[in-house]
Amino acid sequence: MALRPSSPASSLFSKKKQPLTTAASYLSAVHEADQHARARSIDRSSSPTPNSTPALSLSSSVTASSEDTVLHEDDESGLNYPWTPPTSEQVFSTVHTEFGHCANESYRCVSQHDYANPVKEKEIEEPPYYILITTYLSYLILICFGHVRDFFGKRFAKKYFTHVMSHKGYAALNSDFDSFYTRRLKARMDDCFSQPITGVAGRTVVTLDRYSTDNNWTQIYTGTKTRVLNISSYNYLGFAQARGGCADAVEESIKRFGISTCGSRLQGGTGELHGVAEALVAKFVGMEDALISSMGFATNSTFIPALVGKGCLVISDELNHASIRTGVRQSGAQVRMFKHNDMENLENLLRDVISQGQPRTHRPWRKILIIVEGLYSMEGTLVNLPRIIELKRKYKFYLFIDEAHSIGALGPHGRGVCDYFGINPRDVDVLMGTFTKSFGAAGGYIAGPKTLIDALRLRGQSGAYAESMPPPVLTQVMASMASIMGVAPPTSQSSKSGVMSTPSSTSTLRLGYIESEEHPCPAPASAIPSWLSLPPHLQDGSEGRTRLRRLAFNSRYLHAGLSKLGFITYGHPFSPIVPLLIFNPGKMSMFARMMRARSTPIVVVVVAYPATPLVTSRVRFCVSAAHTKEDIDVVLRACDEIGDVLDLKHSHGERWAVDEICKRSVELVEGVAAVQAA
Amino acid sequence: MENALPSSSVSSTLEPVLALLAYSLTKLETGFYQIPGSAVVARYVKSSHQNDPGRTILEVILIIFAIRTLLQSRTRSDRGGKHYIQFGDKEVDELVDEWTPEPLAQPLTEWEQKELASIPVIAGPNGPKPKLVSTGKTVTNLASYNFTGLAGNEHIKERAVDTLRKYGLGSCGPPGFYGTIDVHMDLEKDIAEFLGAEAAILYSQGYSTVSSVIPAFCKRGDIIVADRGVNYAIQKGIQLSRSTVRWFDHNDLRSLEDALQAVERDRKKRKGPLTRRFIITEGIFERDGEMVDLPKIIELKNKYKYRLILDESISFGTVGRTGRGLTELYNVPASQIDMLVGSVANGLCSSGGFCAGSTIVVEHQRINGTSFVFSASMPALLAVSGSEAITYLRNTPSTLSALQENIRALRAVLEKTEGIAILGHRASPIVHFSLRSVAPASLSPASAATPAGKESFDVDGEERILQEIVEDALANGVMLTRAKYLRKQEMFEPRPTIRIAMTSALTRKEVEKAAGVVKASIARVLSRRR
């Protein structure tokens, strides 16, 4: 655990102490931006909205908000200020700790499938046998120790075991068998999970320091904080920001619409923003219509039961998310699973189930729905969409793609797997996704043909029972989405007849949908509310494009770098999720602790059984567009050193030294496979 | 171990191959003996062989069988089962060609389309007097959950903006992976302290809370005794739990006691092991506004040794002196309720839900509550709004008394209205009313034939009449809503009602006026029908 002493020196001093040679030029850029901000704040102060906390809301620059965004600390970690001076505009619009400043145009890449020369997913490498054997042995030892401790604990330390033993005529609250894993294995490394944070979970995050004196039974908070490099949050496009155009729009919407919509969509909780946002989402994903739900998990768990029912079959990838399983279980449909991403297995299964029909009765299925994820959150693997679409033409099933992780993160336009593979989204029946990840918001959507979505509005559980999405969240969705798409300037009258200006036919839940000519098109100016004004670099989509290309570069760089270092990684090179295999359970917690104890502390996510198979414990990096190339270097260097200590480098491929990797990053990203120009 | 020596009779072309074979075998043998412990294995094999080939064959078969079982795919296949029919490739192709699936969604019926079109869309902020997009007019809102008038509270908005500027909007992660923000912990503590519970856990959607809490504790083989009138989320939670369920009559504690006794008798007869047992009910029922007799139910649960899961989604933030819910109203310590589920979205006008209980109960959900573990945590500014709302409720008990006064005013007017029956408890902030008489015979010949019993009602007919009332009231400036359900999916079909959600943000005069409008609308529609 990294207990960094918090320095009493003010941020002003720490800035002067900067060891960087480029500090002077950086400061001048900051100064310039600050001048801008002040000039703007004078303009703004004439508006009648008084603000109780001017330091918080008026200026967007780093210096004015040092209290909140920059801790009083020395910048030894290199987290607060960039190594290379940013462009003035970046300083003006973003805070380096939230969204890294990276002006080097060569650190960009385009996420697009090249059919002639496809980027191959890495083949899954097996570790040496001694690793497997020691892994099984460590679990065996842990289990034996656990049972011994349980045996004595239940007899001599009863107060810790009340919930797993029946007492006073009550059965045990938790079965001691079910909770064994949690109590005896997970509890040993609880300090690596559920780490509380404060502030924005952007490029860096501030963690609340804590320690435990009783083997993680309780955690004691020291009251100090540490700023760490965050390579764990699902902040793919870096929209988790407290400053900048999106946050400004959200602030405006809070003033205009308040916090809550007070009720479910069908019972007095529908606001005008719902319809606007849904039309924009439909346009973004290229579907006819879309429906928004206030929680990502609930999007799956409440709408799948409305799609299938008794007499239907759901064919589900074996690694599908828990929310999909919850939804399918509620629906009453039969479920069959196929091997993860194994198209041959899927086709055999399809031939089998269609020819056999329903079990026992042999009646034909009413419908067959295949549910897959675009990007798998634990593996970083991409669905083989072109093949599934081929199968779909032949076997006439319906296709549901959960794009929770892929939407925004993949494709040259950020429109998810369909965009990445260049497939028309209308070839898919239902596209589902969440706003938590790439858009820095919350909740989820489901998109499809209008008849289907209308049916879901009424027949899905969310419409009648669940609270609708609050206006600030809707605004964040619209603002971030519009800045990825870019807003087309209003051209002629045609846009007048567009989305916003149809009050005659209102009183419907959604607003009119404009047939798009070509799919990945910018948002028409009429598709976002008139009060939502984005700064120019978001408005024209240039910032969005940069973010997409930075994300693609960072993802490929980390993938390539880790495998050149000799680690076993999973996943697609364009996936922002990069799992690094650790295998031994003991090394897992060590890895997380050692990453945190470095001079530039890094927080990582470690996952083990039951989220993964027993042996393949892993650390999962989530790359973001907010990371700079230097951040990825820092991660690679950390992995390199820790990997040597923990003996994690078991890959057979060619190895490079870490310095060489950092130096030849561009070559590495482009060299893995020919990358087509944008 | 046998050595395969090349015999002289083999032709010379095969010789090098055989030599290689022999060489590799000896290599293998020496290699095998180099592995530590291999001598033991070899000795075991030799001694078990003991000139009994039958035994060796048996053991080999056993090993092969074990390996096969281990390698068998986890995906269940009924290939080779009793009902499996063998088809040739061509036949399968034909069957695939012949198969035509149903459309993914049945198109909306005319009535459903009308229903969808009739949903009022609010322009600007929601509140006691919102503006509608369709007409541009301001209406009195008796439909939205704004019980204590927190929607549009300026102080909360200010705090939300401050939070936005410090935390951004989304949390970008599930609570386990850097999605736990300090403001979440603050709100959890605030809720726990407000209720007087040991701890609380925050879910990011109110609706998904209880349907995740139930399966976190109730497992296959456990016993659930639940009210027939519980809301849909509880029904889904019970379904997901796969426990044995026994239903008792809606809000009838005698029926509950009968059910508890029946379970006890059953257990004694079967002499089964002690299983977990739960009573699941709502504080104030979402579907009719009835209120549960909490002290009595706690007495029963203690007597029969059950755990109580109480859904206070409606009652939290709306009843009791400061809105602490039923526990405050009945003066029962919250520790008596094992799992107290509430809604931050309804009661505190923010978003999300919570479950309060003992530390053990709460910590268990942090790993086992599916919609907690697998979902991103709530945006920070919504958590702060929740905390601010609690502070507001603590400091201004007058809003709760204003709410109660408004409820009384509303009920006073509606009770004098002919043709409707008002349901629910008199303190309930949601007031349901249904049509009093059976629907006119002209509308539903089928139901008219059946005697007008207690449970017989014509859903479609009554819904149409109620919808007319809703539309008539809206035309006169009062926004109402029918209680919406997923018809034919609810466990027990509820009678169609209009649901009024009262708010403290309206003055008594305004409430009386709005109630008068509703009364007039009812009279108008019913008279037109007759």
CSV table of N, CA and C in Angstrom, one decimal, chain A residues 35 46 84 110 148 175 278 302 306 345 362 433 466 545 566 578 580 627 660:
chain,number,residue,atom,x,y,z
A,35,GLN,N,-5.4,33.7,-19.5
A,35,GLN,CA,-5.9,35.0,-20.0
A,35,GLN,C,-7.2,34.9,-20.7
A,46,SER,N,-21.6,39.1,-17.0
A,46,SER,CA,-22.7,40.0,-17.3
A,46,SER,C,-24.0,39.2,-17.3
A,84,THR,N,5.4,16.9,-22.4
A,84,THR,CA,5.6,17.8,-23.6
A,84,THR,C,4.6,18.9,-23.5
A,110,VAL,N,-6.2,4.5,-36.5
A,110,VAL,CA,-7.6,4.4,-36.9
A,110,VAL,C,-8.1,3.0,-36.6
A,148,VAL,N,-9.4,-25.1,7.5
A,148,VAL,CA,-8.8,-25.3,8.9
A,148,VAL,C,-9.2,-24.1,9.7
A,175,SER,N,-24.9,-19.5,3.1
A,175,SER,CA,-24.4,-20.9,3.2
A,175,SER,C,-22.9,-20.8,3.3
A,278,GLU,N,-33.1,10.1,-27.5
A,278,GLU,CA,-33.3,8.8,-28.2
A,278,GLU,C,-33.1,9.0,-29.7
A,302,THR,N,-34.2,-6.0,-18.3
A,302,THR,CA,-35.6,-5.7,-18.4
A,302,THR,C,-36.1,-5.7,-19.8
A,306,ALA,N,-38.8,-8.9,-22.8
A,306,ALA,CA,-39.9,-8.5,-23.7
A,306,ALA,C,-39.6,-8.9,-25.1
A,345,ASN,N,-18.8,-24.0,-33.8
A,345,ASN,CA,-19.6,-24.5,-32.7
A,345,ASN,C,-21.0,-24.0,-32.8
A,362,HIS,N,-40.8,-31.3,-30.2
A,362,HIS,CA,-40.2,-31.2,-31.5
A,362,HIS,C,-41.0,-30.1,-32.4
A,433,GLY,N,-26.5,-1.0,-25.8
A,433,GLY,CA,-25.2,-0.5,-25.3
A,433,GLY,C,-25.4,0.3,-24.1
A,466,ALA,N,-39.7,1.4,-14.0
A,466,ALA,CA,-38.4,1.9,-13.5
A,466,ALA,C,-38.3,3.4,-13.7
A,545,ARG,N,-12.9,13.0,-33.1
A,545,ARG,CA,-12.0,12.2,-34.0
A,545,ARG,C,-10.7,12.0,-33.4
A,566,GLY,N,6.9,-9.7,-23.5
A,566,GLY,CA,6.9,-11.2,-23.1
A,566,GLY,C,5.8,-11.6,-22.3
A,578,VAL,N,-7.3,-4.6,-22.2
A,578,VAL,CA,-6.1,-5.4,-22.4
A,578,VAL,C,-5.9,-6.3,-21.1
A,580,LEU,N,-3.9,-9.0,-19.0
A,580,LEU,CA,-2.6,-9.5,-18.9
A,580,LEU,C,-2.7,-10.7,-18.0
A,627,HIS,N,-5.3,8.9,-21.9
A,627,HIS,CA,-3.9,8.6,-21.6
A,627,HIS,C,-3.0,9.2,-22.7
A,660,GLU,N,13.4,0.3,-26.0
A,660,GLU,CA,13.2,0.2,-27.4
A,660,GLU,C,11.7,0.3,-27.8
